[in-house]
PDB file of C-alpha atoms in Angstrom:
ATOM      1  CA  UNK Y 101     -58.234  22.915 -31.608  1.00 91.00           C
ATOM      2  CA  UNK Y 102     -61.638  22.669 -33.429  1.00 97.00           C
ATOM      3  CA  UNK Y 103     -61.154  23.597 -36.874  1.00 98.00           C
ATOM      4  CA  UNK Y 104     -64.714  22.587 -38.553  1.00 98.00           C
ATOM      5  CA  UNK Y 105     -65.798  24.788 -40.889  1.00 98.00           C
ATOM      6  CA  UNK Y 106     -68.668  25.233 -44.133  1.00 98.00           C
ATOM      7  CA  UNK Y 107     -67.185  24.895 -46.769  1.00 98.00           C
ATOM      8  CA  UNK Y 108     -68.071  28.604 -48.294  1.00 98.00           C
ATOM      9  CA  UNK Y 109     -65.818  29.757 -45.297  1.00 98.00           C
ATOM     10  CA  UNK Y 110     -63.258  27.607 -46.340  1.00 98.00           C
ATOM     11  CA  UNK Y 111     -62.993  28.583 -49.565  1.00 98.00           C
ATOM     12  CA  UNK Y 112     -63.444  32.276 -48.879  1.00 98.00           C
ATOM     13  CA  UNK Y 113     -60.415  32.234 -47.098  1.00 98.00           C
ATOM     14  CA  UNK Y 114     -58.652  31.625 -50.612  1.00 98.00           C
ATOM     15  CA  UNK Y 115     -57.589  35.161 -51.724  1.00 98.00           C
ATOM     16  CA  UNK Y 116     -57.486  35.153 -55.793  1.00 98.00           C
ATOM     17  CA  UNK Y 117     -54.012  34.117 -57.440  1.00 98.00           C
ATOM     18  CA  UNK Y 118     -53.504  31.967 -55.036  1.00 98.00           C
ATOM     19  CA  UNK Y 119     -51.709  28.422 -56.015  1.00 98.00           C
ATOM     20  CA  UNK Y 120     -54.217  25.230 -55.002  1.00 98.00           C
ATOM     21  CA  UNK Y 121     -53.100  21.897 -55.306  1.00 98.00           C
ATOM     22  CA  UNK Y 122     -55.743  19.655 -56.488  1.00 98.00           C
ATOM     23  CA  UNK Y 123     -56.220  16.234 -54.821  1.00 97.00           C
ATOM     24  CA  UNK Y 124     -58.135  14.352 -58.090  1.00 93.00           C
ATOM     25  CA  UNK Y 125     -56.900  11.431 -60.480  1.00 95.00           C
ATOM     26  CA  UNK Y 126     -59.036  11.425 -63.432  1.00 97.00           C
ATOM     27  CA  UNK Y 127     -62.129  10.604 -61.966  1.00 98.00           C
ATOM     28  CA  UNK Y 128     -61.510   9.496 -58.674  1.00 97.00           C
ATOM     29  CA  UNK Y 129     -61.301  11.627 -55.662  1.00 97.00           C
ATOM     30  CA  UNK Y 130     -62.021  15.152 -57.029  1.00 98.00           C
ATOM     31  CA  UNK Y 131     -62.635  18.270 -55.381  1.00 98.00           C
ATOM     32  CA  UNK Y 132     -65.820  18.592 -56.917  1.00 98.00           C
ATOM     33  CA  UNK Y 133     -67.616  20.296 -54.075  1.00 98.00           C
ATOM     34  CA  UNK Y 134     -64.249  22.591 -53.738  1.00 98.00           C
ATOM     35  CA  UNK Y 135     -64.193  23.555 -57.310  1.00 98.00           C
ATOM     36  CA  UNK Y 136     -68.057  24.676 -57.524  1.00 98.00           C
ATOM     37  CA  UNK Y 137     -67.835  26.636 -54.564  1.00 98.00           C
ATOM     38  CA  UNK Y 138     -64.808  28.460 -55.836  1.00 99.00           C
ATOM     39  CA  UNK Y 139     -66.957  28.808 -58.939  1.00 98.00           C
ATOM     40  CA  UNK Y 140     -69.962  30.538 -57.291  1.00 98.00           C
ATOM     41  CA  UNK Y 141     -67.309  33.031 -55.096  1.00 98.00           C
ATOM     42  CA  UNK Y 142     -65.550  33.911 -58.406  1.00 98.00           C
ATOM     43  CA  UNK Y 143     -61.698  33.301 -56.844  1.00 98.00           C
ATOM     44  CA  UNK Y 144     -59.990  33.423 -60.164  1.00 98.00           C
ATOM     45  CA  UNK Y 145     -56.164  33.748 -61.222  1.00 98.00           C
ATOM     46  CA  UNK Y 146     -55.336  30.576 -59.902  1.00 98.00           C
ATOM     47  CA  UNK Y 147     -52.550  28.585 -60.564  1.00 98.00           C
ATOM     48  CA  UNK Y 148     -53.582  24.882 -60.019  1.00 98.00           C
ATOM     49  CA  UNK Y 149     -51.402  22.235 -59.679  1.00 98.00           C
ATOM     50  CA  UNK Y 150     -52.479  18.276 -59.757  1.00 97.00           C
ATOM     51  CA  UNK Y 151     -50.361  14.619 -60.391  1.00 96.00           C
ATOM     52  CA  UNK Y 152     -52.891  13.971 -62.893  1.00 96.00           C
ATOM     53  CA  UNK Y 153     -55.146  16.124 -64.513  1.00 97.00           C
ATOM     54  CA  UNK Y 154     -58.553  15.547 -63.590  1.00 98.00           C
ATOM     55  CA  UNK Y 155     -62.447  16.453 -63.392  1.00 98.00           C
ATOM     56  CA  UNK Y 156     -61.734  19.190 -60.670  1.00 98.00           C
ATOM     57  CA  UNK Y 157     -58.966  21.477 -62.713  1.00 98.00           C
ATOM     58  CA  UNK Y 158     -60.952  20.778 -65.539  1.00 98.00           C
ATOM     59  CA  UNK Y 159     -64.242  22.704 -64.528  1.00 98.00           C
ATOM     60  CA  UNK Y 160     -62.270  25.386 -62.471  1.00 98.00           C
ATOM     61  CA  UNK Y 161     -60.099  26.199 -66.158  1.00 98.00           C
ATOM     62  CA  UNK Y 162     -63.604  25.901 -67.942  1.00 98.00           C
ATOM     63  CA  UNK Y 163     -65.494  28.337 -65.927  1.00 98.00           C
ATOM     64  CA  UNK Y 164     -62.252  31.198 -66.359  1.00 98.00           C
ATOM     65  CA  UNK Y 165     -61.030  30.537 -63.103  1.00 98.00           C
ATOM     66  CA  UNK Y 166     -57.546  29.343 -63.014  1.00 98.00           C
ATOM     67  CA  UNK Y 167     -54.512  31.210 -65.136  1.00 98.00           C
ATOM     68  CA  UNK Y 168     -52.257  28.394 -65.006  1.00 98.00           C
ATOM     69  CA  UNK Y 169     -52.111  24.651 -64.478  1.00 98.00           C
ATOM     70  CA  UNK Y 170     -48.889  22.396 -63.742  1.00 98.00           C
ATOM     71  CA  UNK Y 171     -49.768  19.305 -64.005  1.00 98.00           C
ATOM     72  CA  UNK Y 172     -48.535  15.409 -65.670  1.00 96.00           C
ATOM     73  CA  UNK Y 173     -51.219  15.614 -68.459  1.00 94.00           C
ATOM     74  CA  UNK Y 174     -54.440  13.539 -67.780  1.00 96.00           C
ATOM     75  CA  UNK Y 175     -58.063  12.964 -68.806  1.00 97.00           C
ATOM     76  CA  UNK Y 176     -61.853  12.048 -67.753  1.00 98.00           C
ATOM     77  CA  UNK Y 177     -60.988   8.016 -67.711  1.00 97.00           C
ATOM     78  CA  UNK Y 178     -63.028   6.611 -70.309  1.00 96.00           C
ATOM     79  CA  UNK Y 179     -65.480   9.659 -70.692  1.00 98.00           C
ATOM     80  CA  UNK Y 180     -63.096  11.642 -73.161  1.00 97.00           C
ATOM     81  CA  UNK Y 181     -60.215  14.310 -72.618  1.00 97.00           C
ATOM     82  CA  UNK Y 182     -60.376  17.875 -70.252  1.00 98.00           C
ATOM     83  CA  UNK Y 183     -61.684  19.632 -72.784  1.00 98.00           C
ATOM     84  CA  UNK Y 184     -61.600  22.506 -70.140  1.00 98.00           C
ATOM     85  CA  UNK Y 185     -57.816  22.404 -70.245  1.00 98.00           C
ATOM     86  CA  UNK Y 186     -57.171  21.620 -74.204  1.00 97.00           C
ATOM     87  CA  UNK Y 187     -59.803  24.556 -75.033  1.00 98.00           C
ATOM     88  CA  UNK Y 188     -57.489  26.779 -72.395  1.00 98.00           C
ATOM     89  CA  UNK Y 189     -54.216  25.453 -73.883  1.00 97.00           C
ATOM     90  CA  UNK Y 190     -55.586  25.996 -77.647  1.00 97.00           C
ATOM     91  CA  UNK Y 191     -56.811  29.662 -77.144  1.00 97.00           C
ATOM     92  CA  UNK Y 192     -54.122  30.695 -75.012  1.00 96.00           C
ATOM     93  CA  UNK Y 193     -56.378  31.746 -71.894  1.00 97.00           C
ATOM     94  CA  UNK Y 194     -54.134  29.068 -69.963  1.00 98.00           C
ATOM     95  CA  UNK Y 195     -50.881  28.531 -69.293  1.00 97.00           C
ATOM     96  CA  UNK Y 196     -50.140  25.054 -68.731  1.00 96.00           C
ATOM     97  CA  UNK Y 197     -46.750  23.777 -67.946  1.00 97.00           C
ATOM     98  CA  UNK Y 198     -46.986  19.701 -68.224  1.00 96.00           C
ATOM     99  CA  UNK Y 199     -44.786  17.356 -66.784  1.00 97.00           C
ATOM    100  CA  UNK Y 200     -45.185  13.749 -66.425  1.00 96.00           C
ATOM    101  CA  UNK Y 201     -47.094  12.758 -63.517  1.00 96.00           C
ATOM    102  CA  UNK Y 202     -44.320  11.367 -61.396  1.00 96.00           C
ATOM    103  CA  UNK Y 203     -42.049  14.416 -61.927  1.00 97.00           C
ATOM    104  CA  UNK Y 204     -45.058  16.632 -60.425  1.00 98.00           C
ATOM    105  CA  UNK Y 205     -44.890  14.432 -57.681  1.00 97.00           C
ATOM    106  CA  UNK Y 206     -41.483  14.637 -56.431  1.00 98.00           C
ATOM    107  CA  UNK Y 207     -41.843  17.987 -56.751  1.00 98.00           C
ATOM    108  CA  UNK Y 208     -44.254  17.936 -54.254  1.00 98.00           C
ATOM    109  CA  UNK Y 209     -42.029  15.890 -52.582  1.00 98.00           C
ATOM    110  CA  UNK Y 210     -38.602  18.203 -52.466  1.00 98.00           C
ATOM    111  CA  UNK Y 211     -41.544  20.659 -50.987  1.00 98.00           C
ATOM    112  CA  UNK Y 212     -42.661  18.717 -48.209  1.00 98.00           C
ATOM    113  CA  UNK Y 213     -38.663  17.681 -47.807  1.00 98.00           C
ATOM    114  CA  UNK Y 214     -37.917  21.765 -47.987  1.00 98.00           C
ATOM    115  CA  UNK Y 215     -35.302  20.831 -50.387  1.00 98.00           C
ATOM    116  CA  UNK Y 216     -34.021  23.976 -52.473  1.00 97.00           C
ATOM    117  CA  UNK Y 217     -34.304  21.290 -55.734  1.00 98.00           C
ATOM    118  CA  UNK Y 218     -34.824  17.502 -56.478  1.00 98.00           C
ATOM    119  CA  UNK Y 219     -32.688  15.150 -58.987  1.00 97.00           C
ATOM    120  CA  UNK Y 220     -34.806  12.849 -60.822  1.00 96.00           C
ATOM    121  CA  UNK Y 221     -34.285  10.569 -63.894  1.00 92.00           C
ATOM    122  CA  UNK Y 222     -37.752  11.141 -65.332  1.00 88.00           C
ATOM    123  CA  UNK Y 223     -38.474  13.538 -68.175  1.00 93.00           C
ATOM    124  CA  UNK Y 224     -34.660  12.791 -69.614  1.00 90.00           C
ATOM    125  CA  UNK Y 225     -34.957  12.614 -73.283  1.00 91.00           C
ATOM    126  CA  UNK Y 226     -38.377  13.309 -73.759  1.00 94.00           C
ATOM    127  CA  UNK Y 227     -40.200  16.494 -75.622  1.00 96.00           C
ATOM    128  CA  UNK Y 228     -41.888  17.434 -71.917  1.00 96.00           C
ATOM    129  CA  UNK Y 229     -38.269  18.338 -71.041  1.00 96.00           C
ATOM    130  CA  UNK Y 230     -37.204  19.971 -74.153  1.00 96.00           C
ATOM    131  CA  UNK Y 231     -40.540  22.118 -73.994  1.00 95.00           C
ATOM    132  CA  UNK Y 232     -40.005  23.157 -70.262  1.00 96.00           C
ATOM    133  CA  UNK Y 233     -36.308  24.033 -70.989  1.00 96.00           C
ATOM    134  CA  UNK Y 234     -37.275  26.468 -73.231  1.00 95.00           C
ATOM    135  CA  UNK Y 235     -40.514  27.985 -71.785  1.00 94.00           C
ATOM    136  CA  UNK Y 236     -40.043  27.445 -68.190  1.00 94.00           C
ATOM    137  CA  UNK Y 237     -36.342  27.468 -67.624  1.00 95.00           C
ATOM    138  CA  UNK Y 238     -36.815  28.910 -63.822  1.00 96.00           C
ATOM    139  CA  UNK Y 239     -37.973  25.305 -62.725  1.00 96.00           C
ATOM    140  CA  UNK Y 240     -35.704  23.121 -64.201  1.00 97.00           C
ATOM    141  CA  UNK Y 241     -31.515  22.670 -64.370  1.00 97.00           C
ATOM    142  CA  UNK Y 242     -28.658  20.273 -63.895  1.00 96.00           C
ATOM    143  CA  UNK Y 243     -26.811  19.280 -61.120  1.00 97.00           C
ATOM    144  CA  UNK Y 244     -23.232  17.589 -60.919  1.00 97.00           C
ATOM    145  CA  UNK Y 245     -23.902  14.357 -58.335  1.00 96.00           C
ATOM    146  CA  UNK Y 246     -20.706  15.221 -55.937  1.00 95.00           C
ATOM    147  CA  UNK Y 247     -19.847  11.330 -55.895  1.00 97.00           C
ATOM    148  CA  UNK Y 248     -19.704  10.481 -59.494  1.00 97.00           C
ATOM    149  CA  UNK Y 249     -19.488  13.333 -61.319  1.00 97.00           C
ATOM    150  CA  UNK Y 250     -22.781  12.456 -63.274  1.00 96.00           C
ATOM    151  CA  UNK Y 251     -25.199  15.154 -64.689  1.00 95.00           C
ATOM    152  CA  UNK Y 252     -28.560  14.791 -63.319  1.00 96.00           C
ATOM    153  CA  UNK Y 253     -31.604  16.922 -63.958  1.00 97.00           C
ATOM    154  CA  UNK Y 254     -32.973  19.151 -60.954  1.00 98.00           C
ATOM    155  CA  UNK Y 255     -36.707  20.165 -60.267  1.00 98.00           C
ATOM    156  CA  UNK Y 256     -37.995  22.935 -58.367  1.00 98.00           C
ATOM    157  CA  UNK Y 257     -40.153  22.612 -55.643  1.00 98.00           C
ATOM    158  CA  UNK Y 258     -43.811  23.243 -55.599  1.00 98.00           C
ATOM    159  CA  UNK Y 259     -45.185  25.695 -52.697  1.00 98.00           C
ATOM    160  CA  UNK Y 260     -48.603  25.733 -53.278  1.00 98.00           C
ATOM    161  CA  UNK Y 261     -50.372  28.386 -51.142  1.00 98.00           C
ATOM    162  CA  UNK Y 262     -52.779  25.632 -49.776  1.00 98.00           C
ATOM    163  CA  UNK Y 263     -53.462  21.621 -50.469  1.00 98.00           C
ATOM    164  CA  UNK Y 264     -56.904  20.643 -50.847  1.00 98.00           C
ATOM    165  CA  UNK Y 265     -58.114  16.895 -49.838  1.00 98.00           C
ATOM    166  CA  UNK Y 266     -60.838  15.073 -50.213  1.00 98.00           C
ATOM    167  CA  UNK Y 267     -60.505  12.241 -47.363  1.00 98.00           C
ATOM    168  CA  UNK Y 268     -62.796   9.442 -45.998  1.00 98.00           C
ATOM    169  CA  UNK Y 269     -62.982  10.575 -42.526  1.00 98.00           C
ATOM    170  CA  UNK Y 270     -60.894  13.375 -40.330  1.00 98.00           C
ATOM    171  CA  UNK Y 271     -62.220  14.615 -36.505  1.00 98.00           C
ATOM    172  CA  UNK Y 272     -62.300  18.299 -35.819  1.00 98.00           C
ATOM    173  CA  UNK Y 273     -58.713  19.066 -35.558  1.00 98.00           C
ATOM    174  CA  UNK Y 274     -58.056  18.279 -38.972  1.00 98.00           C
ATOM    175  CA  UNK Y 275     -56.281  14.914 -38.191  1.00 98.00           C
ATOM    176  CA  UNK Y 276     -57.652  12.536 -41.911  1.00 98.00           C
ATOM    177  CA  UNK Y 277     -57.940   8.981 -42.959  1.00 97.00           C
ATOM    178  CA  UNK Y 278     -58.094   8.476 -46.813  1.00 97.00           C
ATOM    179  CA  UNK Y 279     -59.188   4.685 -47.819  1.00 95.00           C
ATOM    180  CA  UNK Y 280     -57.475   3.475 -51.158  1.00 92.00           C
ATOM    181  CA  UNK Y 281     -54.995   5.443 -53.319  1.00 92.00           C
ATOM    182  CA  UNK Y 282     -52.807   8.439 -51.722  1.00 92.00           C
ATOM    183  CA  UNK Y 283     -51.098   9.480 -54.449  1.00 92.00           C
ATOM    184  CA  UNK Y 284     -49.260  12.457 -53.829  1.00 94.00           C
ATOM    185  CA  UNK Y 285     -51.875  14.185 -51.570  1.00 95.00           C
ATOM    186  CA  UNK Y 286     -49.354  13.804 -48.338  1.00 95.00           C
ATOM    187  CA  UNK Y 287     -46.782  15.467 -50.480  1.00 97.00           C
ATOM    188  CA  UNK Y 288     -49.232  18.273 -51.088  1.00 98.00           C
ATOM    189  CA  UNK Y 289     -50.416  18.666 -47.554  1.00 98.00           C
ATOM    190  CA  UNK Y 290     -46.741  18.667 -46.420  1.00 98.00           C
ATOM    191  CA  UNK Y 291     -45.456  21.070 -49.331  1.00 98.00           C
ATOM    192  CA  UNK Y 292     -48.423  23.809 -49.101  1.00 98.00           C
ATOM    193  CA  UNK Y 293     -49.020  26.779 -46.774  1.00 98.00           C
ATOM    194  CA  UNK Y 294     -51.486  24.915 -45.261  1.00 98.00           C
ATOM    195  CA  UNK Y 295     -54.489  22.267 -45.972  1.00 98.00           C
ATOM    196  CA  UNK Y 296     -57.945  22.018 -46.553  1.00 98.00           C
ATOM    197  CA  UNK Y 297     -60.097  18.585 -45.658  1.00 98.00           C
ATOM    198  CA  UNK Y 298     -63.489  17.822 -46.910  1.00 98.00           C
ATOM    199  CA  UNK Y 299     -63.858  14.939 -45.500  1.00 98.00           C
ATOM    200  CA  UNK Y 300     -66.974  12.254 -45.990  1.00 98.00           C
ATOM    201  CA  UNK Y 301     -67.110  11.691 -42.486  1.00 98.00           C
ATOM    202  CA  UNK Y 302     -66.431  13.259 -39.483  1.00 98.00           C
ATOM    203  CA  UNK Y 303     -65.499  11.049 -36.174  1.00 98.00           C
ATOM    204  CA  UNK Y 304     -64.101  11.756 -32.887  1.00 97.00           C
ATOM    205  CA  UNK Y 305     -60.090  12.027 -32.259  1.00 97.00           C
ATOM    206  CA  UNK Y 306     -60.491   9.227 -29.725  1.00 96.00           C
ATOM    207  CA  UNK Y 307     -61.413   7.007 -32.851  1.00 96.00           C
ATOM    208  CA  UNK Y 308     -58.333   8.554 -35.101  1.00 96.00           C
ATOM    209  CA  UNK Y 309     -56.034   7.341 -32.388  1.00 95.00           C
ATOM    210  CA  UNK Y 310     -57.171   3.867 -32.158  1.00 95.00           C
ATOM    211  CA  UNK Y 311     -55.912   3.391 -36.240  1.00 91.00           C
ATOM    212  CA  UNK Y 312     -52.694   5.817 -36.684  1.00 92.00           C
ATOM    213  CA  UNK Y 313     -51.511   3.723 -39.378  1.00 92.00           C
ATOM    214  CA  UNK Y 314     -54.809   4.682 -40.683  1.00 92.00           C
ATOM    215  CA  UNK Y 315     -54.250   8.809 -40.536  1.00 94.00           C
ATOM    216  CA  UNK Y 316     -52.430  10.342 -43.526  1.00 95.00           C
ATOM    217  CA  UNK Y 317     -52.234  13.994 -43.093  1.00 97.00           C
ATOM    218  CA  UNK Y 318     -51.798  14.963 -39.540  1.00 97.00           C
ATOM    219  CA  UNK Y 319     -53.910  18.056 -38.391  1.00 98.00           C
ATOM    220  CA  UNK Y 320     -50.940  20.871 -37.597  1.00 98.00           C
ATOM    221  CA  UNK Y 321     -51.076  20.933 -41.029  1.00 98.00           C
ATOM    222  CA  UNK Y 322     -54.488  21.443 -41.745  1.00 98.00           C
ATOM    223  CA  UNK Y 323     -56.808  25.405 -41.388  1.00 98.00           C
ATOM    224  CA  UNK Y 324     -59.846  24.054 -42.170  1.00 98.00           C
ATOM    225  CA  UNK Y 325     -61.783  20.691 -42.142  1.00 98.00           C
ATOM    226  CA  UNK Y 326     -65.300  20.671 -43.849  1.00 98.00           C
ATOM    227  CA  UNK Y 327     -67.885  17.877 -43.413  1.00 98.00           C
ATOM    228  CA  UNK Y 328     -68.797  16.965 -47.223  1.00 98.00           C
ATOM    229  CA  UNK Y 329     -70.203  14.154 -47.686  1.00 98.00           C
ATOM    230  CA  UNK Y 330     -70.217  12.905 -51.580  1.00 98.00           C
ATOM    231  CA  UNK Y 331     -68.201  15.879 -51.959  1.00 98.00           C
ATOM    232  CA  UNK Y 332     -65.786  14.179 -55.229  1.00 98.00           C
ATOM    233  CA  UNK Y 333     -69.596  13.829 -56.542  1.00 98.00           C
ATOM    234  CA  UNK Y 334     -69.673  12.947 -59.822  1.00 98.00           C
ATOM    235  CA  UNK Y 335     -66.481  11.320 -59.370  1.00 98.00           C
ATOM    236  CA  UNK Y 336     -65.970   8.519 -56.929  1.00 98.00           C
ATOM    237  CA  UNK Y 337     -64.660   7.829 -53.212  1.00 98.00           C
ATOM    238  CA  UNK Y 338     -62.858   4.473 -52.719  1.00 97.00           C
ATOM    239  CA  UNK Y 339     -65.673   2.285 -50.104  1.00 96.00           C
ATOM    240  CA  UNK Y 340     -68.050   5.270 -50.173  1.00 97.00           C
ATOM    241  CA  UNK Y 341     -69.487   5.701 -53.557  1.00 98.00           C
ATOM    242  CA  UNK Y 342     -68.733   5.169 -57.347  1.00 97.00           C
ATOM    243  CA  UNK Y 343     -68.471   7.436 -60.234  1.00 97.00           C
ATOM    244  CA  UNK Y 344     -71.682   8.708 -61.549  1.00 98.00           C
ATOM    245  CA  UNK Y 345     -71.427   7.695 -65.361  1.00 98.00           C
ATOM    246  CA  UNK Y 346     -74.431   9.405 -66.595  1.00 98.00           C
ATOM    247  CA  UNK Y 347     -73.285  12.483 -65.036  1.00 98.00           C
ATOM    248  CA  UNK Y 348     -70.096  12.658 -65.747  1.00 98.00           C
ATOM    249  CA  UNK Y 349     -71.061  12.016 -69.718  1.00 98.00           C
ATOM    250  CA  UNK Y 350     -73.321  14.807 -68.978  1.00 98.00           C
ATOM    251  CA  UNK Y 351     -70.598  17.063 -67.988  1.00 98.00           C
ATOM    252  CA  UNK Y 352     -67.860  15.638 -70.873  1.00 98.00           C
ATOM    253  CA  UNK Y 353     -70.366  16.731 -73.768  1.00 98.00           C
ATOM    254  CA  UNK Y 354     -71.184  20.034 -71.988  1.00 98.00           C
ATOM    255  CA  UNK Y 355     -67.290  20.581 -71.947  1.00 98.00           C
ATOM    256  CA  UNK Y 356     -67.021  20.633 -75.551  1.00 97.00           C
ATOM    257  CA  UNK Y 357     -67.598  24.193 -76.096  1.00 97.00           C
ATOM    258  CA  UNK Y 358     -67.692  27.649 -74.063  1.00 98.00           C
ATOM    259  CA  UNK Y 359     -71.706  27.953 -74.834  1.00 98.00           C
ATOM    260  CA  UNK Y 360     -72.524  24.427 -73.790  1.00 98.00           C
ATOM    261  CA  UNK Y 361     -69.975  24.582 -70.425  1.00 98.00           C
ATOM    262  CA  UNK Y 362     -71.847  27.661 -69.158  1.00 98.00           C
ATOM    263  CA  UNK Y 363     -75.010  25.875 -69.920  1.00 98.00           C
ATOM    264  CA  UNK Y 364     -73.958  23.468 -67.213  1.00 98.00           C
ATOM    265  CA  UNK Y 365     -72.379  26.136 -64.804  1.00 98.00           C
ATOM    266  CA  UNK Y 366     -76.140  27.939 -65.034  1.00 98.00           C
ATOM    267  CA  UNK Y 367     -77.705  24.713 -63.803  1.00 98.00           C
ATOM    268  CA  UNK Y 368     -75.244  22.148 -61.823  1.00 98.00           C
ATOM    269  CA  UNK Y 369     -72.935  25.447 -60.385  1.00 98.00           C
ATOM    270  CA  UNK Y 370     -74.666  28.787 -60.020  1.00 98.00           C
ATOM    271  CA  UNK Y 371     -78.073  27.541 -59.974  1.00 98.00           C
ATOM    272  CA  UNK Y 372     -77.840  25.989 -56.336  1.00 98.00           C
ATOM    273  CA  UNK Y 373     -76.651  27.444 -53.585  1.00 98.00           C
ATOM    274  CA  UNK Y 374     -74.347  24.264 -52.105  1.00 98.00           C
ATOM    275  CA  UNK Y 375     -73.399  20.994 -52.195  1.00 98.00           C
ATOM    276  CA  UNK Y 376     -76.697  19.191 -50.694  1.00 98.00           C
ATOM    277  CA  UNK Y 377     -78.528  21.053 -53.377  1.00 98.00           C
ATOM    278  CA  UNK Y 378     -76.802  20.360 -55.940  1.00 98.00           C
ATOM    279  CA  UNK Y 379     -77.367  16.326 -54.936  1.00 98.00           C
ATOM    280  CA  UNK Y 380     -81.189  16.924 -54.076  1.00 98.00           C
ATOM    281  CA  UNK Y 381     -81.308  18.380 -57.489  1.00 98.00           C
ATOM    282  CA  UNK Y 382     -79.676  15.365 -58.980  1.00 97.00           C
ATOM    283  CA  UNK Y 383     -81.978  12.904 -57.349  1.00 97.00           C
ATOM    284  CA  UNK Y 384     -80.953  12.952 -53.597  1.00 97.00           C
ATOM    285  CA  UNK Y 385     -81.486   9.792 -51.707  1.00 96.00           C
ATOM    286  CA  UNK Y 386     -82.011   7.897 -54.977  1.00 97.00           C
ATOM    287  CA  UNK Y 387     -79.103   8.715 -56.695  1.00 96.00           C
ATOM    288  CA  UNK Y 388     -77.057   7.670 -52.977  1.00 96.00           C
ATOM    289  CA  UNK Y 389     -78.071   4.775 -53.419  1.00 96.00           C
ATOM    290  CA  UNK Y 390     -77.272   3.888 -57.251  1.00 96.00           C
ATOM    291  CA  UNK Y 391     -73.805   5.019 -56.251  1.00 97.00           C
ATOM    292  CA  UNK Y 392     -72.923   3.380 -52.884  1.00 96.00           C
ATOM    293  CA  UNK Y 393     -69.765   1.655 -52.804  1.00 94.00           C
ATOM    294  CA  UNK Y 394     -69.909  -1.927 -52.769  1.00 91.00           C
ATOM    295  CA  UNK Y 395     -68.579  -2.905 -49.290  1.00 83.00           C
ATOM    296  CA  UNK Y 396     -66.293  -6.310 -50.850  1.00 82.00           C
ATOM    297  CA  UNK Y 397     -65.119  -4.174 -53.748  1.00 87.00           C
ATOM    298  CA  UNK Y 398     -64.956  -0.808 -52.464  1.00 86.00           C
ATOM    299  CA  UNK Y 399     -66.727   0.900 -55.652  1.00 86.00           C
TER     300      UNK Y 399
END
């Protein structure tokens, strides 16, 4: 089945309130193009969810819209904090439950299991748990292990409405290849209504079935797949492209404040239509090339 689709189609079929999972780390991997495009359709009240918090929940709490954010804290790497998500957290326009990152994950994971809970050792002892124990008491409990009588704590699964991933290559059924780091983006796919692929490439299924050890999230599991290239642009994509550092400083200071962040919506969001302009604006084939992964290092 040929699921190819733009990428404003994709989005659109996102009603508001819906729960996303986000596929970035920090800087790496971000659903950059995803995040602008919700932007321009205004599909706000979202609850996001990510590992790690990154670049993409960042600008989608900035620009108003995303309600709530579960997540294992996180950052911009080396450019600074989400000040998108602090600013949120601080004036109370976000509700952000935080975790650490691998207790998101198995989350994920008791999802794509269909587990009614998880046990986990992580979190005992720490503030995180003492904080979600008393605001968020629905998603977290004990549970007597029927073999040694032990008390362990017990997660909730996460549901999301739909995963999105950014991937190095998928063909038109949705079948994807992601080079590098996984994370917890099978988890995601496997634990969500259903998934969305941008992928940087798109090649035939006759190639996908030549590397299956290669394919991490099978395409039953995917509604749409989107041909994006440079679409975690101005984060990076492991043997495509790097980081953009002057953009992404760019985007840190603009952060700071509500004035300055809309300042940067005006001209890097609402003031192109897509993607491709958005790059062409940014220097196009020039700035391609400053970026391009080296092929012995991968970045």
């Amino acid at each position: 089945m040929n699921k190819l689709s733009s990428l404003h189609d994709a989005v659109a079929s996102i009603p508001p309130g819906s729960h996303v999972a986000l596929p970035g780390f920090a800087i790496a991997r971000c659903a950059m193009a995803f995040a602008h495009e919700v932007i321009r359709q205004g599909i706000n009240h979202l609850t996001l969810s990510q590992c790690v918090g990154a670049m993409d929940a960042d600008i989608l709490v900035g620009a108003g819209m995303a309600d709530r954010l579960i997540y294992g804290g996180g950052s911009l790497d080396r450019f600074g904090r989400l000040s998108g998500v602090n600013r949120g957290i601080e004036t109370g326009t976000l509700a952000a439950e935080e975790y650490s990152s691998l207790s998101v994950t198995f989350r994920y994971l008791a999802g794509s299991l269909g587990l009614p809970f998880i046990p986990i050792r992580s979190l005992q002892g720490s503030d995180l748990l003492v904080n979600l124990q008393e605001k968020h008491p629905e998603d977290v409990a004990t549970v007597t292990d029927p073999f040694t009588g032990e008390e362990w704590l017990a997660l909730k699964p996460l549901l999301p409405d739909v995963a999105v991933a950014i991937v190095s290559a998928a063909d038109s059924e949705g079948n994807a290849q992601i080079n590098g780091p996984r994370w917890d983006n099978l988890e995601q796919a496997r634990a969500s209504k259903r998934t969305i692929v941008l992928a940087h490439e798109i090649i035939s299924t006759e190639e996908i079935r030549k590397h299956p050890e290669r394919n991490v999230i099978p395409g039953f599991l995917v509604s749409h797949v989107v041909h994006v290239p440079y679409a975690a642009h101005p984060c990076s994509l492991y043997q495509a492209y790097d980081y953009d550092a002057d953009h992404i400083r760019l985007y840190a200071e603009a952060a700071q404040s509500p004035e300055t962040m809309q300042t940067y919506l005006d001209a890097y969001v609402y003031g192109v239509p897509d993607h491709e302009s958005y790059l062409a604006k940014l220097g196009g084939d020039e700035l391609l090339k400053k970026i391009a992964a080296d092929p012995l290092r991968g970045y």
